[in-house]
Amino acid sequence: MSFHEELLEKARPIWDTMLGHPFLKETAECRIEDAVFANWLQQDYLFVQGAIPFISVMVSRAPLCVRSGLAPAIGALQEELRLFEEMASKKNVSLDNLRITPTCHAYIQFMLATAHSASFEESFALLYGAEKAYFDSWTWVKGNLKGESPWQPFIEKWSDENFQQWINWIEGVLDNLADQASTSLQEKMIEVFRLAGQYELLFWDMAIKGESWPV
Ligand code: MP5
């Protein structure tokens, strides 16, 4: 079993809970309320803004052979923000003065702390967790789609051939990094990957239930 397969196996309960999560189910069945989808859109807009420094720090710390594959992700994320802005404007969702939710805040802080302070291998396992969660979640939506979704561009974004190739590249690099890692480093990579999966679940929960700070 390759390392990325081992990660997925270890995180199976998380993935089983994620695929078919009420947010994804309601999106696939085209019955999700606009206000609920807007929660996700607004927070994910902030998340992607936070992902740019995460990737940028990773690029600066990457081994030479990984850097050139990783660096284009910075521009791709900038581009992705335009998709959020276009969809928000089309659906009258405001992106002004957004207040970040506790879950989105914690997830971004976890990413930045890992990129800055943990090993490159751990941050790469975290990147895989976040990207693979989105690929599997949106591919699940696409596969279970009943009708025409008003949110189709988002569904396509994370389930198309381009994104699949990005995931394949990450899996190949991750397996190479793990091959050269000690057992204790591999354990840390597994833990970070599982935490990323847990945050992904919290993110879907936050989107569907709404979430705010105590005061
Ligand atoms: C991604 C995302 C995918 N946009 N939001 C969350 C909460 N997790 C993962 O990342 P990207 O960089 O948009 O492909």
GROMACS .gro file of C-alpha atoms and ligand atoms in nm:
model
  229
    1MET     CA    1   0.000   0.000   0.000
    2SER     CA    2   0.141   0.341  -0.091
    3PHE     CA    3   0.167   0.610   0.177
    4HIS     CA    4  -0.119   0.822   0.046
    5GLU     CA    5  -0.341   0.512   0.043
    6GLU     CA    6  -0.237   0.442   0.401
    7LEU     CA    7  -0.335   0.797   0.500
    8LEU     CA    8  -0.677   0.754   0.344
    9GLU     CA    9  -0.720   0.418   0.514
   10LYS     CA   10  -0.631   0.566   0.853
   11ALA     CA   11  -0.875   0.854   0.798
   12ARG     CA   12  -1.154   0.631   0.664
   13PRO     CA   13  -1.409   0.717   0.941
   14ILE     CA   14  -1.356   1.088   0.873
   15TRP     CA   15  -1.401   1.043   0.497
   16ASP     CA   16  -1.708   0.824   0.546
   17THR     CA   17  -1.868   1.099   0.753
   18MET     CA   18  -1.765   1.367   0.505
   19LEU     CA   19  -1.905   1.208   0.188
   20GLY     CA   20  -2.280   1.244   0.216
   21HIS     CA   21  -2.253   1.523   0.474
   22PRO     CA   22  -2.584   1.717   0.479
   23PHE     CA   23  -2.420   2.019   0.313
   24LEU     CA   24  -2.298   1.806   0.022
   25LYS     CA   25  -2.623   1.607   0.004
   26GLU     CA   26  -2.841   1.919  -0.009
   27THR     CA   27  -2.611   2.073  -0.269
   28ALA     CA   28  -2.627   1.758  -0.482
   29GLU     CA   29  -3.005   1.747  -0.451
   30CYS     CA   30  -3.024   2.114  -0.554
   31ARG     CA   31  -3.227   2.199  -0.245
   32ILE     CA   32  -2.966   2.383  -0.042
   33GLU     CA   33  -3.086   2.726   0.064
   34ASP     CA   34  -2.899   3.016  -0.093
   35ALA     CA   35  -2.829   3.163   0.252
   36VAL     CA   36  -2.670   2.837   0.365
   37PHE     CA   37  -2.459   2.806   0.053
   38ALA     CA   38  -2.359   3.170   0.101
   39ASN     CA   39  -2.215   3.081   0.445
   40TRP     CA   40  -1.980   2.839   0.278
   41LEU     CA   41  -1.898   3.077  -0.008
   42GLN     CA   42  -1.807   3.364   0.224
   43GLN     CA   43  -1.597   3.155   0.460
   44ASP     CA   44  -1.424   2.966   0.182
   45TYR     CA   45  -1.336   3.299   0.021
   46LEU     CA   46  -1.154   3.383   0.344
   47PHE     CA   47  -1.007   3.033   0.357
   48VAL     CA   48  -0.858   3.062   0.009
   49GLN     CA   49  -0.710   3.400   0.102
   50GLY     CA   50  -0.545   3.226   0.398
   51ALA     CA   51  -0.430   2.937   0.179
   52ILE     CA   52  -0.216   3.174  -0.032
   53PRO     CA   53   0.036   3.251   0.246
   54PHE     CA   54   0.022   2.884   0.349
   55ILE     CA   55   0.133   2.772   0.002
   56SER     CA   56   0.379   3.061  -0.025
   57VAL     CA   57   0.556   2.955   0.294
   58MET     CA   58   0.560   2.596   0.171
   59VAL     CA   59   0.710   2.706  -0.161
   60SER     CA   60   0.990   2.886   0.024
   61ARG     CA   61   1.068   2.572   0.228
   62ALA     CA   62   1.019   2.313  -0.048
   63PRO     CA   63   1.297   2.088  -0.174
   64LEU     CA   64   1.409   2.210  -0.516
   65CYS     CA   65   1.246   1.921  -0.702
   66VAL     CA   66   0.905   2.000  -0.548
   67ARG     CA   67   0.916   2.380  -0.563
   68SER     CA   68   0.847   2.423  -0.933
   69GLY     CA   69   0.538   2.201  -0.912
   70LEU     CA   70   0.406   2.382  -0.607
   71ALA     CA   71   0.472   2.745  -0.703
   72PRO     CA   72   0.198   2.771  -0.972
   73ALA     CA   73  -0.060   2.700  -0.700
   74ILE     CA   74  -0.011   3.057  -0.573
   75GLY     CA   75  -0.136   3.207  -0.900
   76ALA     CA   76  -0.409   2.945  -0.927
   77LEU     CA   77  -0.543   3.047  -0.585
   78GLN     CA   78  -0.542   3.414  -0.684
   79GLU     CA   79  -0.742   3.311  -0.990
   80GLU     CA   80  -0.977   3.105  -0.774
   81LEU     CA   81  -1.067   3.416  -0.573
   82ARG     CA   82  -1.206   3.565  -0.897
   83LEU     CA   83  -1.444   3.268  -0.925
   84PHE     CA   84  -1.575   3.338  -0.574
   85GLU     CA   85  -1.617   3.706  -0.660
   86GLU     CA   86  -1.801   3.631  -0.985
   87MET     CA   87  -2.036   3.381  -0.822
   88ALA     CA   88  -2.096   3.610  -0.525
   89SER     CA   89  -2.189   3.897  -0.749
   90LYS     CA   90  -2.417   3.676  -0.962
   91LYS     CA   91  -2.601   3.547  -0.655
   92ASN     CA   92  -2.599   3.873  -0.456
   93VAL     CA   93  -2.375   3.741  -0.183
   94SER     CA   94  -2.175   4.014  -0.014
   95LEU     CA   95  -1.801   3.966   0.030
   96ASP     CA   96  -1.755   4.295   0.215
   97ASN     CA   97  -1.653   4.312   0.579
   98LEU     CA   98  -1.679   3.938   0.631
   99ARG     CA   99  -1.639   3.813   0.985
  100ILE     CA  100  -1.434   3.497   0.996
  101THR     CA  101  -1.594   3.207   1.188
  102PRO     CA  102  -1.408   3.023   1.468
  103THR     CA  103  -1.370   2.711   1.250
  104CYS     CA  104  -1.234   2.894   0.948
  105HIS     CA  105  -1.001   3.095   1.170
  106ALA     CA  106  -0.871   2.787   1.352
  107TYR     CA  107  -0.818   2.593   1.029
  108ILE     CA  108  -0.617   2.875   0.870
  109GLN     CA  109  -0.408   2.921   1.185
  110PHE     CA  110  -0.339   2.547   1.193
  111MET     CA  111  -0.223   2.561   0.831
  112LEU     CA  112   0.002   2.862   0.885
  113ALA     CA  113   0.151   2.725   1.206
  114THR     CA  114   0.223   2.393   1.033
  115ALA     CA  115   0.381   2.559   0.730
  116HIS     CA  116   0.602   2.781   0.945
  117SER     CA  117   0.691   2.554   1.234
  118ALA     CA  118   0.649   2.188   1.139
  119SER     CA  119   0.847   1.993   0.881
  120PHE     CA  120   0.784   2.042   0.509
  121GLU     CA  121   0.663   1.680   0.499
  122GLU     CA  122   0.392   1.756   0.755
  123SER     CA  123   0.273   2.066   0.572
  124PHE     CA  124   0.261   1.860   0.252
  125ALA     CA  125   0.044   1.598   0.425
  126LEU     CA  126  -0.183   1.882   0.536
  127LEU     CA  127  -0.202   2.016   0.181
  128TYR     CA  128  -0.299   1.668   0.063
  129GLY     CA  129  -0.571   1.643   0.331
  130ALA     CA  130  -0.729   1.974   0.233
  131GLU     CA  131  -0.711   1.917  -0.143
  132LYS     CA  132  -0.816   1.553  -0.138
  133ALA     CA  133  -1.110   1.636   0.089
  134TYR     CA  134  -1.230   1.894  -0.162
  135PHE     CA  135  -1.174   1.667  -0.460
  136ASP     CA  136  -1.365   1.380  -0.300
  137SER     CA  137  -1.642   1.601  -0.160
  138TRP     CA  138  -1.716   1.784  -0.484
  139THR     CA  139  -1.674   1.469  -0.693
  140TRP     CA  140  -1.933   1.311  -0.463
  141VAL     CA  141  -2.166   1.605  -0.528
  142LYS     CA  142  -2.113   1.573  -0.903
  143GLY     CA  143  -2.179   1.199  -0.894
  144ASN     CA  144  -2.499   1.244  -0.694
  145LEU     CA  145  -2.626   1.555  -0.869
  146LYS     CA  146  -3.002   1.566  -0.923
  147GLY     CA  147  -3.074   1.842  -1.169
  148GLU     CA  148  -2.897   2.159  -1.261
  149SER     CA  149  -2.718   2.330  -0.975
  150PRO     CA  150  -2.692   2.708  -0.957
  151TRP     CA  151  -2.350   2.642  -0.801
  152GLN     CA  152  -2.218   2.431  -1.090
  153PRO     CA  153  -1.891   2.627  -1.141
  154PHE     CA  154  -1.784   2.537  -0.786
  155ILE     CA  155  -1.876   2.172  -0.839
  156GLU     CA  156  -1.668   2.164  -1.159
  157LYS     CA  157  -1.375   2.354  -1.009
  158TRP     CA  158  -1.284   2.081  -0.761
  159SER     CA  159  -1.393   1.774  -0.956
  160ASP     CA  160  -1.254   1.836  -1.303
  161GLU     CA  161  -0.962   1.678  -1.486
  162ASN     CA  162  -0.723   1.962  -1.393
  163PHE     CA  163  -0.789   1.922  -1.027
  164GLN     CA  164  -0.759   1.542  -1.057
  165GLN     CA  165  -0.411   1.589  -1.210
  166TRP     CA  166  -0.310   1.823  -0.927
  167ILE     CA  167  -0.422   1.557  -0.677
  168ASN     CA  168  -0.223   1.290  -0.865
  169TRP     CA  169   0.087   1.508  -0.853
  170ILE     CA  170   0.046   1.568  -0.479
  171GLU     CA  171   0.004   1.194  -0.418
  172GLY     CA  172   0.323   1.112  -0.609
  173VAL     CA  173   0.527   1.373  -0.420
  174LEU     CA  174   0.378   1.269  -0.087
  175ASP     CA  175   0.470   0.904  -0.145
  176ASN     CA  176   0.830   1.006  -0.228
  177LEU     CA  177   0.856   1.228   0.079
  178ALA     CA  178   0.723   0.947   0.299
  179ASP     CA  179   0.967   0.694   0.148
  180GLN     CA  180   1.253   0.904   0.276
  181ALA     CA  181   1.093   0.990   0.611
  182SER     CA  182   1.158   0.816   0.944
  183THR     CA  183   0.876   0.622   1.107
  184SER     CA  184   0.824   0.897   1.363
  185LEU     CA  185   0.798   1.161   1.090
  186GLN     CA  186   0.550   0.940   0.902
  187GLU     CA  187   0.341   0.920   1.221
  188LYS     CA  188   0.337   1.299   1.241
  189MET     CA  189   0.230   1.321   0.876
  190ILE     CA  190  -0.058   1.082   0.945
  191GLU     CA  191  -0.170   1.292   1.243
  192VAL     CA  192  -0.161   1.618   1.047
  193PHE     CA  193  -0.356   1.456   0.763
  194ARG     CA  194  -0.623   1.334   1.005
  195LEU     CA  195  -0.649   1.679   1.162
  196ALA     CA  196  -0.696   1.832   0.817
  197GLY     CA  197  -0.980   1.584   0.757
  198GLN     CA  198  -1.138   1.676   1.091
  199TYR     CA  199  -1.120   2.046   1.005
  200GLU     CA  200  -1.278   1.974   0.667
  201LEU     CA  201  -1.569   1.809   0.845
  202LEU     CA  202  -1.600   2.101   1.086
  203PHE     CA  203  -1.601   2.334   0.785
  204TRP     CA  204  -1.903   2.159   0.629
  205ASP     CA  205  -2.075   2.158   0.970
  206MET     CA  206  -2.005   2.529   1.012
  207ALA     CA  207  -2.141   2.603   0.664
  208ILE     CA  208  -2.468   2.422   0.715
  209LYS     CA  209  -2.536   2.514   1.079
  210GLY     CA  210  -2.388   2.863   1.084
  211GLU     CA  211  -2.137   2.959   1.348
  212SER     CA  212  -2.040   3.271   1.534
  213TRP     CA  213  -1.819   3.395   1.815
  214PRO     CA  214  -1.966   3.401   2.167
  215VAL     CA  215  -1.998   3.779   2.176
  216MP5     C1  216  -1.012   2.370  -0.009
  216MP5     C2  217  -1.090   2.484   0.008
  216MP5     C3  218  -0.943   2.341  -0.139
  216MP5     N1  219  -1.107   2.574  -0.090
  216MP5     N2  220  -1.154   2.505   0.127
  216MP5     C4  221  -1.140   2.415   0.226
  216MP5     C5  222  -1.211   2.439   0.354
  216MP5     N3  223  -1.066   2.304   0.211
  216MP5     C6  224  -1.002   2.281   0.096
  216MP5     O1  225  -0.834   2.422  -0.151
  216MP5     P1  226  -0.809   2.502  -0.288
  216MP5     O2  227  -0.680   2.568  -0.257
  216MP5     O3  228  -0.924   2.595  -0.303
  216MP5     O4  229  -0.801   2.401  -0.397
   0.00000   0.00000   0.00000
